[in-house]
Amino acid sequence: MSTRKDAKKALKKARKRAEQAADLNPIRTLGDFGIRSNHAFAAGLVAVAFAGIGWLFSRNRSEGGASRTACAAAPTLFALGLALQNEER
């Protein structure tokens, strides 16, 4: 009988954890911290500018890892801006 009660308690705890995990929304959390879509869009534009500057300085070099990283950051920041914009509505 004790094992049945333990199983019910474990199931109840698991359900409670699942409900808490379902409430987790990282975009809403960013909004609660004060980050708005305009901030993410501006950061995306800065990333594009850094990628352009990096490209200008590394045109004659064969290595391009840093510029590829900056090029990958810009679309991510723009997508984050769109997600924050939808959350603000």
C-alpha positions as MATLAB code, in Angstrom:
seq = 'MSTRKDAKKALKKARKRAEQAADLNPIRTLGDFGIRSNHAFAAGLVAVAFAGIGWLFSRNRSEGGASRTACAAAPTLFALGLALQNEER';
ca = [
       0.000    0.000    0.000;
       2.899    2.309    0.710;
       4.230    1.910   -2.814;
       0.875    2.918   -4.274;
       0.856    6.114   -2.198;
       4.437    6.831   -3.205;
       3.516    6.354   -6.857;
       0.590    8.756   -6.526;
       2.819   11.359   -4.865;
       5.431   10.973   -7.587;
       2.774   11.344  -10.273;
       1.390   14.452   -8.602;
       4.882   15.984   -8.432;
       5.520   15.115  -12.076;
       2.272   16.776  -13.142;
       3.134   19.888  -11.155;
       6.597   20.069  -12.778;
       5.045   19.609  -16.228;
       2.634   22.481  -15.604;
       5.508   24.712  -14.479;
       7.533   23.805  -17.567;
       4.573   24.602  -19.819;
       4.429   28.096  -18.302;
       8.076   28.759  -19.203;
       8.252   31.281  -22.037;
      11.732   32.708  -22.682;
      10.408   35.474  -24.945;
       8.008   36.667  -22.272;
      10.850   36.507  -19.752;
      12.985   38.760  -21.962;
      10.062   41.168  -22.193;
       9.716   41.123  -18.422;
      13.391   42.083  -18.148;
      12.651   45.166  -20.242;
      14.016   44.024  -23.599;
      11.760   45.243  -26.396;
      11.619   44.375  -30.083;
      13.301   47.667  -30.963;
      16.332   46.621  -28.920;
      16.655   43.330  -30.798;
      16.219   44.989  -34.190;
      18.877   47.578  -33.323;
      21.243   44.826  -32.187;
      20.606   43.049  -35.497;
      21.540   46.171  -37.434;
      24.702   46.531  -35.350;
      25.568   42.896  -36.104;
      25.117   43.551  -39.827;
      27.386   46.605  -39.540;
      30.040   44.586  -37.689;
      29.831   41.871  -40.342;
      30.376   44.476  -43.056;
      33.309   46.036  -41.231;
      34.788   42.604  -40.601;
      34.401   41.748  -44.266;
      36.167   44.951  -45.301;
      39.140   44.260  -43.046;
      39.421   40.581  -43.917;
      39.003   40.732  -47.690;
      42.652   39.899  -48.299;
      42.823   37.166  -45.651;
      41.744   33.596  -46.165;
      40.220   33.228  -42.683;
      36.590   34.203  -42.370;
      35.333   32.618  -39.153;
      34.614   35.868  -37.323;
      32.640   37.369  -40.188;
      30.603   34.191  -40.552;
      29.748   34.381  -36.866;
      28.575   37.979  -37.221;
      26.531   37.022  -40.280;
      24.812   34.287  -38.279;
      24.084   36.596  -35.340;
      22.140   39.179  -37.359;
      19.288   36.914  -38.552;
      19.023   35.445  -35.076;
      18.601   38.896  -33.563;
      16.040   39.874  -36.217;
      14.061   36.696  -35.488;
      14.224   37.486  -31.777;
      12.924   40.980  -32.568;
       9.964   39.511  -34.440;
       9.208   37.150  -31.566;
       9.328   40.014  -29.080;
       7.114   42.097  -31.357;
       4.500   39.324  -31.396;
       4.739   39.034  -27.618;
       4.179   42.778  -27.207;
       0.866   42.602  -29.038;
];
